[in-house]
Short mmCIF file of N, CA and C in Angstrom, two decimals:
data_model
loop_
_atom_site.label_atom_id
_atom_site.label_comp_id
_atom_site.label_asym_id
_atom_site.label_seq_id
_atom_site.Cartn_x
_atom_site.Cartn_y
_atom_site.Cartn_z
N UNK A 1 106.29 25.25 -163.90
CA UNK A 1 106.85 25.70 -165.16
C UNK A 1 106.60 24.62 -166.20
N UNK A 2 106.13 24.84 -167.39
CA UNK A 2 105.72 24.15 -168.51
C UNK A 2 106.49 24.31 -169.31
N UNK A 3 106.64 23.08 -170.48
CA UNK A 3 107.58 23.02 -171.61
C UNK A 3 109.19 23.41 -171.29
N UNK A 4 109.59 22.60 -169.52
CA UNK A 4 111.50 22.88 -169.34
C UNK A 4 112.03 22.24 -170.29
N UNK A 5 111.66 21.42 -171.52
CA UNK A 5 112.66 20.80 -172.11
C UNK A 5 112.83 21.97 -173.43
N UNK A 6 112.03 22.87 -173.50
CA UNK A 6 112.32 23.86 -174.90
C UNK A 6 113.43 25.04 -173.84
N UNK A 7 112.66 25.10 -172.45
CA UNK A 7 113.60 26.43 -171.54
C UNK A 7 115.30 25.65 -171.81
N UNK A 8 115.49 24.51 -171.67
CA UNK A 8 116.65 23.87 -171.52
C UNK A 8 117.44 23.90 -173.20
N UNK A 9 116.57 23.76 -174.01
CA UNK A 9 117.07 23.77 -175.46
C UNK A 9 117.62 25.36 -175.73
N UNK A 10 117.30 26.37 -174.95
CA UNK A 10 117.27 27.46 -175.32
C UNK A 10 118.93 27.88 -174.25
N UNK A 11 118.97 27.05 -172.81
CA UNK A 11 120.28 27.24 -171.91
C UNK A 11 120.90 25.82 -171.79
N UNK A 12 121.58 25.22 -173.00
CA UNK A 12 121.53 23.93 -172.27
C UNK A 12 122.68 23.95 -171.79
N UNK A 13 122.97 24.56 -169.91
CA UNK A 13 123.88 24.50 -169.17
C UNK A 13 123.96 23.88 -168.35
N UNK A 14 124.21 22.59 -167.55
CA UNK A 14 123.16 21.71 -166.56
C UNK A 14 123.96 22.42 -164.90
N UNK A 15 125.46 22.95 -165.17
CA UNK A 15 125.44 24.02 -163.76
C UNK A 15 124.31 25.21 -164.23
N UNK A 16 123.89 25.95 -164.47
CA UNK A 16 122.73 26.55 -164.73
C UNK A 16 121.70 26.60 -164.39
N UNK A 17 121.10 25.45 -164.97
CA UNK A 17 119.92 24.19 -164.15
C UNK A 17 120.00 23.83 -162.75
N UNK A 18 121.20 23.65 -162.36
CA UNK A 18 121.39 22.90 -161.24
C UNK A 18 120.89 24.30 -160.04
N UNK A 19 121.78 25.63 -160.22
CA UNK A 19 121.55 26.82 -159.44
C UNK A 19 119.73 27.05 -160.09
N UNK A 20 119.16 26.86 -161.27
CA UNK A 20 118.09 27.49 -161.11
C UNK A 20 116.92 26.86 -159.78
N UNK A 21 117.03 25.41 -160.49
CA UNK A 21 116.53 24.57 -159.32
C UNK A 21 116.07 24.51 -157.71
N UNK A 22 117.67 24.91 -157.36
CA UNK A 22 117.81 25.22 -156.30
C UNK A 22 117.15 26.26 -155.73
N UNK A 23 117.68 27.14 -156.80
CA UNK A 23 116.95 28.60 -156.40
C UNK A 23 115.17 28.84 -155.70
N UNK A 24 114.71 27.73 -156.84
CA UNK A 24 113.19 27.59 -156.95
C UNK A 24 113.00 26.74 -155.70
N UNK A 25 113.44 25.79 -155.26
CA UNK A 25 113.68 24.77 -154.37
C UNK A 25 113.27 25.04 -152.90
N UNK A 26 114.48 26.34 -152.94
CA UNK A 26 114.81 27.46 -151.56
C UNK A 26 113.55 27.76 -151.16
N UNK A 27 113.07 28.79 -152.39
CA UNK A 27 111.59 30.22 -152.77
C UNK A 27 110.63 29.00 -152.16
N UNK A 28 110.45 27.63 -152.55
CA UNK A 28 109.14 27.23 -152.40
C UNK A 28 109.26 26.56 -150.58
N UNK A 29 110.85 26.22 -150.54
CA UNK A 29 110.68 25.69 -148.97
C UNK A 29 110.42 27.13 -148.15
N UNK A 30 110.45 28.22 -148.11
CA UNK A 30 110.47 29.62 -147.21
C UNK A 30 109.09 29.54 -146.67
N UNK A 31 107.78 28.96 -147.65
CA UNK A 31 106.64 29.23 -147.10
C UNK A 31 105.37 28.35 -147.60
N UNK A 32 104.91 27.15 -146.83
CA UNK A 32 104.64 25.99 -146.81
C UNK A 32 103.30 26.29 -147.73
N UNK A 33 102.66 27.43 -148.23
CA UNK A 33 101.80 27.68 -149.16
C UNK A 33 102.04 28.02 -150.57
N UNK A 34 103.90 27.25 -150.94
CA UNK A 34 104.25 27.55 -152.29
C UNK A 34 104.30 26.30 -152.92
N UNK A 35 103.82 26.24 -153.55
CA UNK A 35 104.30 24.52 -154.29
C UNK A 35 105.00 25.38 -155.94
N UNK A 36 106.14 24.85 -156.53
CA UNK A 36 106.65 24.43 -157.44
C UNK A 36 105.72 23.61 -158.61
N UNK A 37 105.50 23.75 -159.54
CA UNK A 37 105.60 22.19 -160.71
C UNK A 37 106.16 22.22 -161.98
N UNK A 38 107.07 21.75 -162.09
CA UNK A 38 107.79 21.57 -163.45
C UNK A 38 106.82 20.19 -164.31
N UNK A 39 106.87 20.75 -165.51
CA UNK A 39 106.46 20.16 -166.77
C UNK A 39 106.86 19.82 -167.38
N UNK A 40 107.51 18.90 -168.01
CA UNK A 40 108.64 18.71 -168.92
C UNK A 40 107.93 17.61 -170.06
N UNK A 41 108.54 17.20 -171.61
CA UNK A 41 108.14 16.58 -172.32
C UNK A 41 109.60 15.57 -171.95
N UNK A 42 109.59 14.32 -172.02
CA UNK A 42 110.23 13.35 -172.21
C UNK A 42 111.14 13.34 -173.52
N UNK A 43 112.41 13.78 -173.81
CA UNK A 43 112.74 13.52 -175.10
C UNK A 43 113.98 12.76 -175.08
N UNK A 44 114.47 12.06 -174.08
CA UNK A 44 115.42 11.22 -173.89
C UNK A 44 115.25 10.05 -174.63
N UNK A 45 114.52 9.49 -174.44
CA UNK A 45 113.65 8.03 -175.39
C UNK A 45 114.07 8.04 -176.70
N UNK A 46 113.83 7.35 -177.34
CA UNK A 46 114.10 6.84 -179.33
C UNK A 46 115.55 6.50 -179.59
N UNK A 47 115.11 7.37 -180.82
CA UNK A 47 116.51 7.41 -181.91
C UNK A 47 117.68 8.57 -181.36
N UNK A 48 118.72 8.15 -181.05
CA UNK A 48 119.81 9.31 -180.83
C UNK A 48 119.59 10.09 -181.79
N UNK A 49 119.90 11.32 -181.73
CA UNK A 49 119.96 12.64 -183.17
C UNK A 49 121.57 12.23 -183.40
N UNK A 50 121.39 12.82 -184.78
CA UNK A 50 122.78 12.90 -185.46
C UNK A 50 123.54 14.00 -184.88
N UNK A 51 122.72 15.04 -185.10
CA UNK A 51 123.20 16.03 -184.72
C UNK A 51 123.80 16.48 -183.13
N UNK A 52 125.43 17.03 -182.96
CA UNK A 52 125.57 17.20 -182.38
C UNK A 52 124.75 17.97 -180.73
N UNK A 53 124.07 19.40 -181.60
CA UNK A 53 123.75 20.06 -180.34
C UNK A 53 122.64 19.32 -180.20
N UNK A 54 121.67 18.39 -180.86
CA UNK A 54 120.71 17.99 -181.10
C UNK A 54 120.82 16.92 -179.69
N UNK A 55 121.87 15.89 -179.92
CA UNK A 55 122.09 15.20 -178.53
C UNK A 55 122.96 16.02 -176.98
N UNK A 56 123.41 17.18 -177.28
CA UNK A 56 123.67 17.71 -176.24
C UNK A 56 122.46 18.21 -175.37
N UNK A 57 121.24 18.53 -176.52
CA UNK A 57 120.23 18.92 -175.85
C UNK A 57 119.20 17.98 -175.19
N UNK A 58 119.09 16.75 -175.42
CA UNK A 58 119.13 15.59 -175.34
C UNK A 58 119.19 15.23 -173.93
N UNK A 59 120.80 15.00 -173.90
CA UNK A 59 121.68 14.71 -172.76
C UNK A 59 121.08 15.47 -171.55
N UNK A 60 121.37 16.77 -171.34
CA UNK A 60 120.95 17.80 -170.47
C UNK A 60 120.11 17.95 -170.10
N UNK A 61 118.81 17.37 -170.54
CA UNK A 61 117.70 17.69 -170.26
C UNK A 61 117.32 16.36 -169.63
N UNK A 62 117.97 15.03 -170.04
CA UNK A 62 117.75 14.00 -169.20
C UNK A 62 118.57 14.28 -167.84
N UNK A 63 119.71 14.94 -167.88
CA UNK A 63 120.92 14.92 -166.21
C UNK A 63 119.74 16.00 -165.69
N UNK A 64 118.91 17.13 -165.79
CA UNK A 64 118.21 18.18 -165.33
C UNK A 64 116.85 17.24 -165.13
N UNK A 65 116.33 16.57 -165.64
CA UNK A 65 115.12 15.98 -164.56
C UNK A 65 115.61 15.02 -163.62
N UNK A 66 117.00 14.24 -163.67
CA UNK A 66 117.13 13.88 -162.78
C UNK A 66 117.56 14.64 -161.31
N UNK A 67 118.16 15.51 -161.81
CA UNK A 67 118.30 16.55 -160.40
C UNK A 67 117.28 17.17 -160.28
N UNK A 68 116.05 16.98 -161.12
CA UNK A 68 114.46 17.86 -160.24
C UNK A 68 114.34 16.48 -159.72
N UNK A 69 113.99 15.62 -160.12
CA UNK A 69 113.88 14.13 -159.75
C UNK A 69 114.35 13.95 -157.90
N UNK A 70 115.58 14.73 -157.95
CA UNK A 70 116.48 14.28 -156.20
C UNK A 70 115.93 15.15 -155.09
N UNK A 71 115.67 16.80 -155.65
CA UNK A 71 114.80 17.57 -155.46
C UNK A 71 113.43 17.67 -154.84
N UNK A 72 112.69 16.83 -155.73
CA UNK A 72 111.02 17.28 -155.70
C UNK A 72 110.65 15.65 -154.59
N UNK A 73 109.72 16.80 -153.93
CA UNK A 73 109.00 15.34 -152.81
C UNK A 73 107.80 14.61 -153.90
N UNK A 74 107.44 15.23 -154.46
CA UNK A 74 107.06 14.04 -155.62
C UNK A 74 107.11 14.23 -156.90
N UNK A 75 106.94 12.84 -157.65
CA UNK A 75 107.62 12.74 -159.31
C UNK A 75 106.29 11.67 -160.15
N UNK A 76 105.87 12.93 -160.57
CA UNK A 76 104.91 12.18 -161.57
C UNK A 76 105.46 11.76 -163.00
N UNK A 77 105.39 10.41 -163.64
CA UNK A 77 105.21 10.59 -165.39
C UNK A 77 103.84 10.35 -165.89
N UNK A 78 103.19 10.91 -166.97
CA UNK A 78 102.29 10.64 -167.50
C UNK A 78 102.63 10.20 -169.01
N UNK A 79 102.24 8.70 -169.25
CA UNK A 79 102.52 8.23 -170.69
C UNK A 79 101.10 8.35 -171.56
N UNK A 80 100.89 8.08 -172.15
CA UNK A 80 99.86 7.74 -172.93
C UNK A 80 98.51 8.13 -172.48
N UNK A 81 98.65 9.20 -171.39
CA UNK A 81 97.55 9.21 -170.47
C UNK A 81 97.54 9.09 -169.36
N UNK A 82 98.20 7.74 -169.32
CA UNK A 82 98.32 7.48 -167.63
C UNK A 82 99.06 7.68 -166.93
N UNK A 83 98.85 8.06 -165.79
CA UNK A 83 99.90 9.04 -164.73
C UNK A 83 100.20 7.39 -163.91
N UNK A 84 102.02 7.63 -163.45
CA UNK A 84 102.19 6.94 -162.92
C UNK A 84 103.11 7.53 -161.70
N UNK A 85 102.93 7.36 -160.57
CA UNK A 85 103.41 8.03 -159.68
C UNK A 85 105.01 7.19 -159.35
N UNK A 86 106.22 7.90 -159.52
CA UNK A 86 107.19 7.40 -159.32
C UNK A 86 108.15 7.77 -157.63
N UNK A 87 107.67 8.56 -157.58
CA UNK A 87 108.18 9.24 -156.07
C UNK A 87 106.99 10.09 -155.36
#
């Protein structure tokens, strides 16, 4: 799944997240020819927003990659290009 940090701006519920996860988690352990990949843009980093929902959305979307993070047998970031393998 591509662009979870706009899916998350659109539900930012992190019990929500937490059951979708799972859900997907389950579907891909049932049959060893499913792989999962979440996509996400990094928007935790910088300047806090002023705006309230602005940092709620923020917030949530950093606690939701960390529970794909506990989740996924592996965890890529890519910065500037370069992929760095974290898990």
């Amino acid at each position: 799944m591509e662009g979870l940090e706009a899916a998350i701006r659109r539900i930012p519920d992190l019990t929500y997240w937490k059951r979708m996860f799972q859900m997907w988690h389950e579907w891909e352990r049932q049959d060893s020819g499913r792989t999962v990949v979440w996509i996400g843009s990094d928007i935790t980093q910088g300047v806090v927003p002023v705006e309230k929902e602005e940092r709620l959305w923020r917030d949530v979307t950093g606690w939701c990659y960390q529970q794909l993070a506990q989740l996924c047998d592996r965890v890529d970031r890519v910065w500037c290009g370069l992929a760095e393998r974290m898990k």
